[in-house]
mmCIF file of N, CA and C in Angstrom:
data_model
loop_
_atom_site.group_PDB
_atom_site.id
_atom_site.type_symbol
_atom_site.label_atom_id
_atom_site.label_comp_id
_atom_site.label_asym_id
_atom_site.label_seq_id
_atom_site.Cartn_x
_atom_site.Cartn_y
_atom_site.Cartn_z
ATOM 1 N N MET A 1 -5.925 -14.266 8.463
ATOM 2 C CA MET A 1 -4.955 -14.493 7.413
ATOM 3 C C MET A 1 -3.551 -14.407 8.011
ATOM 4 N N GLU A 2 -2.699 -15.282 7.568
ATOM 5 C CA GLU A 2 -1.330 -15.328 8.051
ATOM 6 C C GLU A 2 -0.553 -14.071 7.626
ATOM 7 N N VAL A 3 0.324 -13.596 8.500
ATOM 8 C CA VAL A 3 1.157 -12.435 8.191
ATOM 9 C C VAL A 3 2.141 -12.813 7.097
ATOM 10 N N PHE A 4 2.231 -11.954 6.104
ATOM 11 C CA PHE A 4 3.140 -12.115 4.977
ATOM 12 C C PHE A 4 4.202 -11.046 5.116
ATOM 13 N N GLU A 5 5.486 -11.428 4.964
ATOM 14 C CA GLU A 5 6.524 -10.411 5.071
ATOM 15 C C GLU A 5 7.729 -10.750 4.232
ATOM 16 N N GLU A 6 8.467 -9.678 3.918
ATOM 17 C CA GLU A 6 9.709 -9.802 3.167
ATOM 18 C C GLU A 6 10.638 -8.699 3.629
ATOM 19 N N GLY A 7 11.902 -9.045 3.791
ATOM 20 C CA GLY A 7 12.886 -8.072 4.231
ATOM 21 C C GLY A 7 13.983 -7.874 3.205
ATOM 22 N N LYS A 8 14.619 -6.711 3.293
ATOM 23 C CA LYS A 8 15.752 -6.387 2.429
ATOM 24 C C LYS A 8 16.586 -5.336 3.150
ATOM 25 N N ASP A 9 17.842 -5.651 3.419
ATOM 26 C CA ASP A 9 18.736 -4.760 4.158
ATOM 27 C C ASP A 9 18.069 -4.365 5.482
ATOM 28 N N ASP A 10 17.934 -3.081 5.742
ATOM 29 C CA ASP A 10 17.298 -2.614 6.984
ATOM 30 C C ASP A 10 15.800 -2.354 6.810
ATOM 31 N N TYR A 11 15.219 -2.837 5.712
ATOM 32 C CA TYR A 11 13.813 -2.598 5.403
ATOM 33 C C TYR A 11 13.002 -3.875 5.578
ATOM 34 N N LEU A 12 11.750 -3.702 5.926
ATOM 35 C CA LEU A 12 10.826 -4.825 6.081
ATOM 36 C C LEU A 12 9.459 -4.391 5.571
ATOM 37 N N ILE A 13 8.821 -5.274 4.831
ATOM 38 C CA ILE A 13 7.421 -5.080 4.435
ATOM 39 C C ILE A 13 6.645 -6.231 5.038
ATOM 40 N N ASN A 14 5.531 -5.921 5.705
ATOM 41 C CA ASN A 14 4.678 -7.000 6.181
ATOM 42 C C ASN A 14 3.227 -6.558 6.279
ATOM 43 N N THR A 15 2.380 -7.555 6.517
ATOM 44 C CA THR A 15 0.928 -7.323 6.570
ATOM 45 C C THR A 15 0.386 -7.434 7.987
ATOM 46 N N ASP A 16 1.230 -7.289 8.969
ATOM 47 C CA ASP A 16 0.807 -7.385 10.364
ATOM 48 C C ASP A 16 0.064 -6.106 10.770
ATOM 49 N N GLN A 17 -1.240 -6.211 10.922
ATOM 50 C CA GLN A 17 -2.060 -5.045 11.304
ATOM 51 C C GLN A 17 -1.593 -4.440 12.626
ATOM 52 N N ASN A 18 -1.059 -5.261 13.509
ATOM 53 C CA ASN A 18 -0.624 -4.776 14.817
ATOM 54 C C ASN A 18 0.629 -3.910 14.750
ATOM 55 N N LYS A 19 1.392 -4.019 13.682
ATOM 56 C CA LYS A 19 2.607 -3.217 13.532
ATOM 57 C C LYS A 19 2.342 -1.858 12.889
ATOM 58 N N LEU A 20 1.216 -1.713 12.205
ATOM 59 C CA LEU A 20 0.942 -0.470 11.481
ATOM 60 C C LEU A 20 0.895 0.725 12.429
ATOM 61 N N ASP A 21 1.503 1.806 11.993
ATOM 62 C CA ASP A 21 1.401 3.070 12.715
ATOM 63 C C ASP A 21 0.293 3.868 12.026
ATOM 64 N N LEU A 22 -0.928 3.691 12.516
ATOM 65 C CA LEU A 22 -2.076 4.337 11.874
ATOM 66 C C LEU A 22 -2.026 5.852 11.991
ATOM 67 N N VAL A 23 -1.387 6.366 13.021
ATOM 68 C CA VAL A 23 -1.286 7.824 13.181
ATOM 69 C C VAL A 23 -0.406 8.407 12.083
ATOM 70 N N ILE A 24 0.779 7.843 11.876
ATOM 71 C CA ILE A 24 1.666 8.345 10.813
ATOM 72 C C ILE A 24 1.015 8.169 9.450
ATOM 73 N N THR A 25 0.386 7.014 9.242
ATOM 74 C CA THR A 25 -0.265 6.761 7.954
ATOM 75 C C THR A 25 -1.380 7.773 7.712
ATOM 76 N N HIS A 26 -2.197 8.019 8.713
ATOM 77 C CA HIS A 26 -3.273 8.999 8.568
ATOM 78 C C HIS A 26 -2.718 10.394 8.337
ATOM 79 N N GLN A 27 -1.660 10.771 9.038
ATOM 80 C CA GLN A 27 -1.071 12.099 8.854
ATOM 81 C C GLN A 27 -0.640 12.309 7.412
ATOM 82 N N PHE A 28 -0.094 11.266 6.782
ATOM 83 C CA PHE A 28 0.280 11.396 5.372
ATOM 84 C C PHE A 28 -0.963 11.448 4.486
ATOM 85 N N LEU A 29 -1.879 10.515 4.691
ATOM 86 C CA LEU A 29 -3.026 10.393 3.790
ATOM 87 C C LEU A 29 -3.989 11.573 3.867
ATOM 88 N N ARG A 30 -4.141 12.183 5.021
ATOM 89 C CA ARG A 30 -5.081 13.309 5.124
ATOM 90 C C ARG A 30 -4.634 14.507 4.281
ATOM 91 N N ASP A 31 -3.354 14.523 3.878
ATOM 92 C CA ASP A 31 -2.851 15.579 3.012
ATOM 93 C C ASP A 31 -2.718 15.147 1.558
ATOM 94 N N ALA A 32 -2.936 13.868 1.280
ATOM 95 C CA ALA A 32 -2.797 13.342 -0.078
ATOM 96 C C ALA A 32 -4.001 13.747 -0.926
ATOM 97 N N TYR A 33 -3.766 14.032 -2.196
ATOM 98 C CA TYR A 33 -4.848 14.503 -3.067
ATOM 99 C C TYR A 33 -6.001 13.520 -3.173
ATOM 100 N N TRP A 34 -5.727 12.230 -3.050
ATOM 101 C CA TRP A 34 -6.785 11.234 -3.268
ATOM 102 C C TRP A 34 -7.685 11.005 -2.054
ATOM 103 N N CYS A 35 -7.315 11.509 -0.907
ATOM 104 C CA CYS A 35 -8.210 11.371 0.263
ATOM 105 C C CYS A 35 -8.021 12.544 1.224
ATOM 106 N N LYS A 36 -7.906 13.718 0.648
ATOM 107 C CA LYS A 36 -7.673 14.942 1.417
ATOM 108 C C LYS A 36 -8.674 15.068 2.562
ATOM 109 N N ASN A 37 -8.131 15.364 3.731
ATOM 110 C CA ASN A 37 -8.934 15.604 4.942
ATOM 111 C C ASN A 37 -9.755 14.409 5.407
ATOM 112 N N ILE A 38 -9.353 13.201 5.051
ATOM 113 C CA ILE A 38 -10.094 12.023 5.513
ATOM 114 C C ILE A 38 -10.056 11.988 7.042
ATOM 115 N N PRO A 39 -11.200 11.840 7.685
ATOM 116 C CA PRO A 39 -11.219 11.746 9.146
ATOM 117 C C PRO A 39 -10.490 10.487 9.623
ATOM 118 N N TYR A 40 -9.849 10.571 10.766
ATOM 119 C CA TYR A 40 -9.084 9.448 11.298
ATOM 120 C C TYR A 40 -9.956 8.197 11.449
ATOM 121 N N ASP A 41 -11.159 8.334 11.973
ATOM 122 C CA ASP A 41 -12.019 7.171 12.195
ATOM 123 C C ASP A 41 -12.369 6.458 10.888
ATOM 124 N N ILE A 42 -12.593 7.228 9.837
ATOM 125 C CA ILE A 42 -12.898 6.632 8.527
ATOM 126 C C ILE A 42 -11.666 5.904 7.994
ATOM 127 N N PHE A 43 -10.505 6.569 8.078
ATOM 128 C CA PHE A 43 -9.271 5.917 7.629
ATOM 129 C C PHE A 43 -9.021 4.628 8.418
ATOM 130 N N LYS A 44 -9.153 4.687 9.740
ATOM 131 C CA LYS A 44 -8.890 3.524 10.589
ATOM 132 C C LYS A 44 -9.799 2.357 10.213
ATOM 133 N N LYS A 45 -11.078 2.638 9.984
ATOM 134 C CA LYS A 45 -12.018 1.577 9.588
ATOM 135 C C LYS A 45 -11.618 0.987 8.242
ATOM 136 N N SER A 46 -11.193 1.826 7.304
ATOM 137 C CA SER A 46 -10.776 1.316 5.992
ATOM 138 C C SER A 46 -9.549 0.427 6.121
ATOM 139 N N ALA A 47 -8.610 0.803 6.979
ATOM 140 C CA ALA A 47 -7.404 -0.003 7.169
ATOM 141 C C ALA A 47 -7.743 -1.333 7.838
ATOM 142 N N GLN A 48 -8.609 -1.302 8.823
ATOM 143 C CA GLN A 48 -8.976 -2.523 9.543
ATOM 144 C C GLN A 48 -9.707 -3.522 8.651
ATOM 145 N N ASN A 49 -10.336 -3.049 7.607
ATOM 146 C CA ASN A 49 -11.111 -3.912 6.721
ATOM 147 C C ASN A 49 -10.433 -4.144 5.380
ATOM 148 N N SER A 50 -9.123 -3.977 5.355
ATOM 149 C CA SER A 50 -8.338 -4.161 4.138
ATOM 150 C C SER A 50 -7.097 -4.976 4.459
ATOM 151 N N LEU A 51 -6.447 -5.440 3.417
ATOM 152 C CA LEU A 51 -5.134 -6.065 3.548
ATOM 153 C C LEU A 51 -4.118 -4.941 3.406
ATOM 154 N N CYS A 52 -3.448 -4.611 4.493
ATOM 155 C CA CYS A 52 -2.515 -3.477 4.498
ATOM 156 C C CYS A 52 -1.077 -3.972 4.561
ATOM 157 N N PHE A 53 -0.236 -3.295 3.807
ATOM 158 C CA PHE A 53 1.194 -3.569 3.789
ATOM 159 C C PHE A 53 1.903 -2.370 4.390
ATOM 160 N N GLY A 54 2.640 -2.593 5.457
ATOM 161 C CA GLY A 54 3.472 -1.549 6.025
ATOM 162 C C GLY A 54 4.902 -1.745 5.568
ATOM 163 N N LEU A 55 5.576 -0.657 5.239
ATOM 164 C CA LEU A 55 6.988 -0.684 4.880
ATOM 165 C C LEU A 55 7.741 0.011 6.004
ATOM 166 N N TYR A 56 8.738 -0.684 6.562
ATOM 167 C CA TYR A 56 9.441 -0.199 7.747
ATOM 168 C C TYR A 56 10.934 -0.090 7.478
ATOM 169 N N TYR A 57 11.530 0.948 8.034
ATOM 170 C CA TYR A 57 12.974 1.115 8.012
ATOM 171 C C TYR A 57 13.444 1.133 9.460
ATOM 172 N N GLN A 58 14.246 0.156 9.824
ATOM 173 C CA GLN A 58 14.741 0.011 11.192
ATOM 174 C C GLN A 58 13.603 0.129 12.214
ATOM 175 N N GLY A 59 12.461 -0.486 11.889
ATOM 176 C CA GLY A 59 11.323 -0.528 12.798
ATOM 177 C C GLY A 59 10.349 0.629 12.693
ATOM 178 N N ARG A 60 10.693 1.673 11.955
ATOM 179 C CA ARG A 60 9.814 2.839 11.797
ATOM 180 C C ARG A 60 9.048 2.719 10.489
ATOM 181 N N GLN A 61 7.732 2.914 10.523
ATOM 182 C CA GLN A 61 6.939 2.829 9.301
ATOM 183 C C GLN A 61 7.210 4.028 8.411
ATOM 184 N N ILE A 62 7.561 3.719 7.144
ATOM 185 C CA ILE A 62 7.883 4.778 6.182
ATOM 186 C C ILE A 62 7.066 4.664 4.897
ATOM 187 N N GLY A 63 6.238 3.631 4.799
ATOM 188 C CA GLY A 63 5.431 3.446 3.598
ATOM 189 C C GLY A 63 4.224 2.586 3.891
ATOM 190 N N PHE A 64 3.331 2.522 2.899
ATOM 191 C CA PHE A 64 2.042 1.875 3.124
ATOM 192 C C PHE A 64 1.405 1.562 1.774
ATOM 193 N N ALA A 65 0.623 0.502 1.741
ATOM 194 C CA ALA A 65 -0.256 0.186 0.609
ATOM 195 C C ALA A 65 -1.447 -0.571 1.183
ATOM 196 N N ARG A 66 -2.625 -0.310 0.607
ATOM 197 C CA ARG A 66 -3.860 -0.928 1.099
ATOM 198 C C ARG A 66 -4.552 -1.629 -0.053
ATOM 199 N N ILE A 67 -4.976 -2.878 0.189
ATOM 200 C CA ILE A 67 -5.660 -3.678 -0.826
ATOM 201 C C ILE A 67 -7.062 -4.011 -0.335
ATOM 202 N N VAL A 68 -8.051 -3.783 -1.194
ATOM 203 C CA VAL A 68 -9.427 -4.193 -0.944
ATOM 204 C C VAL A 68 -9.719 -5.299 -1.956
ATOM 205 N N SER A 69 -10.097 -6.481 -1.460
ATOM 206 C CA SER A 69 -10.254 -7.617 -2.366
ATOM 207 C C SER A 69 -11.256 -8.632 -1.840
ATOM 208 N N ASP A 70 -11.790 -9.417 -2.779
ATOM 209 C CA ASP A 70 -12.585 -10.590 -2.387
ATOM 210 C C ASP A 70 -11.700 -11.843 -2.393
ATOM 211 N N TYR A 71 -10.431 -11.689 -2.753
ATOM 212 C CA TYR A 71 -9.422 -12.755 -2.786
ATOM 213 C C TYR A 71 -9.755 -13.869 -3.768
ATOM 214 N N ALA A 72 -10.673 -13.615 -4.671
ATOM 215 C CA ALA A 72 -11.036 -14.620 -5.666
ATOM 216 C C ALA A 72 -11.018 -14.045 -7.077
ATOM 217 N N THR A 73 -11.548 -12.819 -7.234
ATOM 218 C CA THR A 73 -11.684 -12.282 -8.583
ATOM 219 C C THR A 73 -11.114 -10.880 -8.780
ATOM 220 N N ILE A 74 -11.096 -10.060 -7.756
ATOM 221 C CA ILE A 74 -10.749 -8.654 -7.957
ATOM 222 C C ILE A 74 -10.010 -8.078 -6.752
ATOM 223 N N ALA A 75 -9.159 -7.108 -7.033
ATOM 224 C CA ALA A 75 -8.476 -6.360 -5.971
ATOM 225 C C ALA A 75 -8.327 -4.916 -6.417
ATOM 226 N N TYR A 76 -8.484 -4.024 -5.464
ATOM 227 C CA TYR A 76 -8.252 -2.592 -5.670
ATOM 228 C C TYR A 76 -7.051 -2.215 -4.816
ATOM 229 N N ILE A 77 -6.109 -1.531 -5.406
ATOM 230 C CA ILE A 77 -4.951 -1.070 -4.650
ATOM 231 C C ILE A 77 -5.050 0.433 -4.469
ATOM 232 N N GLY A 78 -4.819 0.878 -3.251
ATOM 233 C CA GLY A 78 -4.909 2.305 -2.978
ATOM 234 C C GLY A 78 -4.015 2.713 -1.828
ATOM 235 N N ASP A 79 -3.949 4.005 -1.625
ATOM 236 C CA ASP A 79 -3.226 4.599 -0.500
ATOM 237 C C ASP A 79 -1.753 4.206 -0.476
ATOM 238 N N VAL A 80 -1.158 4.057 -1.643
ATOM 239 C CA VAL A 80 0.259 3.693 -1.733
ATOM 240 C C VAL A 80 1.104 4.948 -1.539
ATOM 241 N N PHE A 81 2.043 4.864 -0.595
ATOM 242 C CA PHE A 81 2.962 5.991 -0.436
ATOM 243 C C PHE A 81 4.246 5.561 0.251
ATOM 244 N N ILE A 82 5.266 6.349 0.010
ATOM 245 C CA ILE A 82 6.545 6.287 0.708
ATOM 246 C C ILE A 82 6.759 7.696 1.251
ATOM 247 N N LEU A 83 7.135 7.820 2.510
ATOM 248 C CA LEU A 83 7.404 9.150 3.064
ATOM 249 C C LEU A 83 8.467 9.849 2.219
ATOM 250 N N PRO A 84 8.313 11.168 2.009
ATOM 251 C CA PRO A 84 9.200 11.904 1.090
ATOM 252 C C PRO A 84 10.693 11.695 1.329
ATOM 253 N N GLU A 85 11.115 11.641 2.568
ATOM 254 C CA GLU A 85 12.551 11.529 2.837
ATOM 255 C C GLU A 85 13.136 10.164 2.480
ATOM 256 N N TYR A 86 12.294 9.194 2.127
ATOM 257 C CA TYR A 86 12.764 7.863 1.756
ATOM 258 C C TYR A 86 12.553 7.558 0.272
ATOM 259 N N ARG A 87 12.108 8.518 -0.483
ATOM 260 C CA ARG A 87 11.865 8.300 -1.915
ATOM 261 C C ARG A 87 13.178 8.299 -2.694
ATOM 262 N N GLY A 88 13.112 7.764 -3.910
ATOM 263 C CA GLY A 88 14.290 7.717 -4.769
ATOM 264 C C GLY A 88 15.206 6.542 -4.486
ATOM 265 N N LYS A 89 14.751 5.572 -3.703
ATOM 266 C CA LYS A 89 15.558 4.399 -3.359
ATOM 267 C C LYS A 89 14.975 3.110 -3.937
ATOM 268 N N GLY A 90 13.938 3.217 -4.778
ATOM 269 C CA GLY A 90 13.297 2.036 -5.338
ATOM 270 C C GLY A 90 12.329 1.344 -4.395
ATOM 271 N N LEU A 91 11.974 1.997 -3.296
ATOM 272 C CA LEU A 91 11.115 1.363 -2.299
ATOM 273 C C LEU A 91 9.677 1.197 -2.768
ATOM 274 N N SER A 92 9.150 2.146 -3.533
ATOM 275 C CA SER A 92 7.770 1.997 -4.015
ATOM 276 C C SER A 92 7.671 0.824 -4.990
ATOM 277 N N LYS A 93 8.695 0.651 -5.817
ATOM 278 C CA LYS A 93 8.702 -0.492 -6.735
ATOM 279 C C LYS A 93 8.776 -1.798 -5.943
ATOM 280 N N TRP A 94 9.632 -1.840 -4.934
ATOM 281 C CA TRP A 94 9.735 -3.042 -4.113
ATOM 282 C C TRP A 94 8.422 -3.316 -3.375
ATOM 283 N N LEU A 95 7.799 -2.273 -2.856
ATOM 284 C CA LEU A 95 6.504 -2.437 -2.181
ATOM 285 C C LEU A 95 5.484 -3.045 -3.140
ATOM 286 N N MET A 96 5.430 -2.540 -4.364
ATOM 287 C CA MET A 96 4.503 -3.100 -5.356
ATOM 288 C C MET A 96 4.839 -4.555 -5.686
ATOM 289 N N GLU A 97 6.118 -4.881 -5.796
ATOM 290 C CA GLU A 97 6.514 -6.267 -6.069
ATOM 291 C C GLU A 97 6.011 -7.195 -4.960
ATOM 292 N N VAL A 98 6.155 -6.775 -3.719
ATOM 293 C CA VAL A 98 5.714 -7.599 -2.591
ATOM 294 C C VAL A 98 4.189 -7.720 -2.595
ATOM 295 N N VAL A 99 3.491 -6.618 -2.828
ATOM 296 C CA VAL A 99 2.027 -6.665 -2.898
ATOM 297 C C VAL A 99 1.578 -7.654 -3.971
ATOM 298 N N MET A 100 2.161 -7.547 -5.153
ATOM 299 C CA MET A 100 1.707 -8.357 -6.275
ATOM 300 C C MET A 100 2.008 -9.848 -6.107
ATOM 301 N N LYS A 101 2.939 -10.209 -5.239
ATOM 302 C CA LYS A 101 3.225 -11.638 -5.057
ATOM 303 C C LYS A 101 2.609 -12.226 -3.790
ATOM 304 N N HIS A 102 1.785 -11.453 -3.103
ATOM 305 C CA HIS A 102 1.117 -11.990 -1.914
ATOM 306 C C HIS A 102 0.312 -13.220 -2.323
ATOM 307 N N PRO A 103 0.447 -14.335 -1.597
ATOM 308 C CA PRO A 103 -0.216 -15.582 -2.010
ATOM 309 C C PRO A 103 -1.729 -15.498 -2.138
ATOM 310 N N GLU A 104 -2.384 -14.680 -1.337
ATOM 311 C CA GLU A 104 -3.852 -14.583 -1.395
ATOM 312 C C GLU A 104 -4.336 -13.720 -2.552
ATOM 313 N N LEU A 105 -3.402 -13.082 -3.268
ATOM 314 C CA LEU A 105 -3.787 -12.184 -4.356
ATOM 315 C C LEU A 105 -3.414 -12.751 -5.728
ATOM 316 N N GLN A 106 -3.147 -14.033 -5.782
ATOM 317 C CA GLN A 106 -2.771 -14.669 -7.040
ATOM 318 C C GLN A 106 -4.005 -15.170 -7.784
ATOM 319 N N GLY A 107 -3.959 -15.122 -9.121
ATOM 320 C CA GLY A 107 -5.027 -15.666 -9.952
ATOM 321 C C GLY A 107 -6.269 -14.802 -10.048
ATOM 322 N N LEU A 108 -6.177 -13.562 -9.596
ATOM 323 C CA LEU A 108 -7.337 -12.668 -9.700
ATOM 324 C C LEU A 108 -7.582 -12.297 -11.165
ATOM 325 N N ARG A 109 -8.825 -12.103 -11.517
ATOM 326 C CA ARG A 109 -9.149 -11.699 -12.887
ATOM 327 C C ARG A 109 -8.849 -10.232 -13.134
ATOM 328 N N ARG A 110 -8.967 -9.414 -12.097
ATOM 329 C CA ARG A 110 -8.841 -7.977 -12.317
ATOM 330 C C ARG A 110 -8.239 -7.276 -11.106
ATOM 331 N N TRP A 111 -7.339 -6.365 -11.405
ATOM 332 C CA TRP A 111 -6.794 -5.412 -10.435
ATOM 333 C C TRP A 111 -7.217 -4.031 -10.892
ATOM 334 N N SER A 112 -7.452 -3.136 -9.957
ATOM 335 C CA SER A 112 -7.763 -1.759 -10.348
ATOM 336 C C SER A 112 -7.089 -0.796 -9.382
ATOM 337 N N LEU A 113 -6.925 0.408 -9.855
ATOM 338 C CA LEU A 113 -6.394 1.500 -9.051
ATOM 339 C C LEU A 113 -6.716 2.799 -9.760
ATOM 340 N N VAL A 114 -6.569 3.878 -9.017
ATOM 341 C CA VAL A 114 -6.763 5.204 -9.586
ATOM 342 C C VAL A 114 -5.553 6.036 -9.191
ATOM 343 N N THR A 115 -4.938 6.691 -10.162
ATOM 344 C CA THR A 115 -3.810 7.564 -9.867
ATOM 345 C C THR A 115 -3.824 8.746 -10.822
ATOM 346 N N ALA A 116 -3.378 9.872 -10.335
ATOM 347 C CA ALA A 116 -3.247 11.055 -11.182
ATOM 348 C C ALA A 116 -1.795 11.301 -11.563
ATOM 349 N N ASP A 117 -0.864 10.677 -10.843
ATOM 350 C CA ASP A 117 0.532 11.049 -11.061
ATOM 351 C C ASP A 117 1.562 9.923 -10.937
ATOM 352 N N ALA A 118 1.151 8.693 -10.697
ATOM 353 C CA ALA A 118 2.127 7.623 -10.480
ATOM 354 C C ALA A 118 2.050 6.530 -11.538
ATOM 355 N N HIS A 119 1.692 6.896 -12.749
ATOM 356 C CA HIS A 119 1.543 5.908 -13.817
ATOM 357 C C HIS A 119 2.817 5.095 -14.032
ATOM 358 N N GLY A 120 3.963 5.736 -13.927
ATOM 359 C CA GLY A 120 5.241 5.064 -14.139
ATOM 360 C C GLY A 120 5.508 3.960 -13.132
ATOM 361 N N LEU A 121 4.992 4.097 -11.943
ATOM 362 C CA LEU A 121 5.155 3.043 -10.938
ATOM 363 C C LEU A 121 4.346 1.812 -11.301
ATOM 364 N N TYR A 122 3.129 2.015 -11.779
ATOM 365 C CA TYR A 122 2.197 0.906 -11.967
ATOM 366 C C TYR A 122 2.288 0.216 -13.329
ATOM 367 N N LEU A 123 2.751 0.903 -14.364
ATOM 368 C CA LEU A 123 2.833 0.312 -15.704
ATOM 369 C C LEU A 123 3.642 -0.988 -15.735
ATOM 370 N N PRO A 124 4.797 -1.079 -15.082
ATOM 371 C CA PRO A 124 5.560 -2.338 -15.125
ATOM 372 C C PRO A 124 4.844 -3.533 -14.491
ATOM 373 N N PHE A 125 3.801 -3.274 -13.726
ATOM 374 C CA PHE A 125 3.056 -4.346 -13.076
ATOM 375 C C PHE A 125 1.786 -4.711 -13.836
ATOM 376 N N GLY A 126 1.667 -4.222 -15.065
ATOM 377 C CA GLY A 126 0.550 -4.606 -15.933
ATOM 378 C C GLY A 126 -0.642 -3.673 -15.885
ATOM 379 N N PHE A 127 -0.581 -2.615 -15.106
ATOM 380 C CA PHE A 127 -1.696 -1.657 -15.078
ATOM 381 C C PHE A 127 -1.637 -0.803 -16.328
ATOM 382 N N ARG A 128 -2.794 -0.462 -16.861
ATOM 383 C CA ARG A 128 -2.890 0.344 -18.085
ATOM 384 C C ARG A 128 -3.925 1.431 -17.897
ATOM 385 N N ASN A 129 -3.786 2.493 -18.658
ATOM 386 C CA ASN A 129 -4.796 3.540 -18.665
ATOM 387 C C ASN A 129 -6.087 2.991 -19.269
ATOM 388 N N LEU A 130 -7.204 3.471 -18.783
ATOM 389 C CA LEU A 130 -8.483 3.076 -19.378
ATOM 390 C C LEU A 130 -8.572 3.598 -20.789
ATOM 391 N N SER A 131 -9.100 2.780 -21.681
ATOM 392 C CA SER A 131 -9.228 3.207 -23.078
ATOM 393 C C SER A 131 -10.489 4.050 -23.274
ATOM 394 N N ARG A 132 -11.439 3.924 -22.372
ATOM 395 C CA ARG A 132 -12.656 4.732 -22.449
ATOM 396 C C ARG A 132 -12.945 5.356 -21.117
#
């Protein structure tokens, strides 16, 4: 799949697997409530088999989002984060905007995600709480 990217000021988001800093990403995710203590090898395999978006500031990775999809009907979004020192700048919203407009993710029937605390980020993009 062709690399997709978008830049803004000193920030860049792209899907180039070769640019991802898997060590920094794993260090954040192994402490995250949704995948606490995930082994590096498991995380690495999940990243290699997903569409990953890296968010970079002046070349340093500061954010991440991972999409699992069949590119025809469904996509799951997970592992979305911005490093704490870069929060409060609208970067998570911008990351979601870039994810949602990726050309291979258009026309899907269903998107899904699971979150315990980021409902406000996802609601503007059409995500809703389950009714049952």
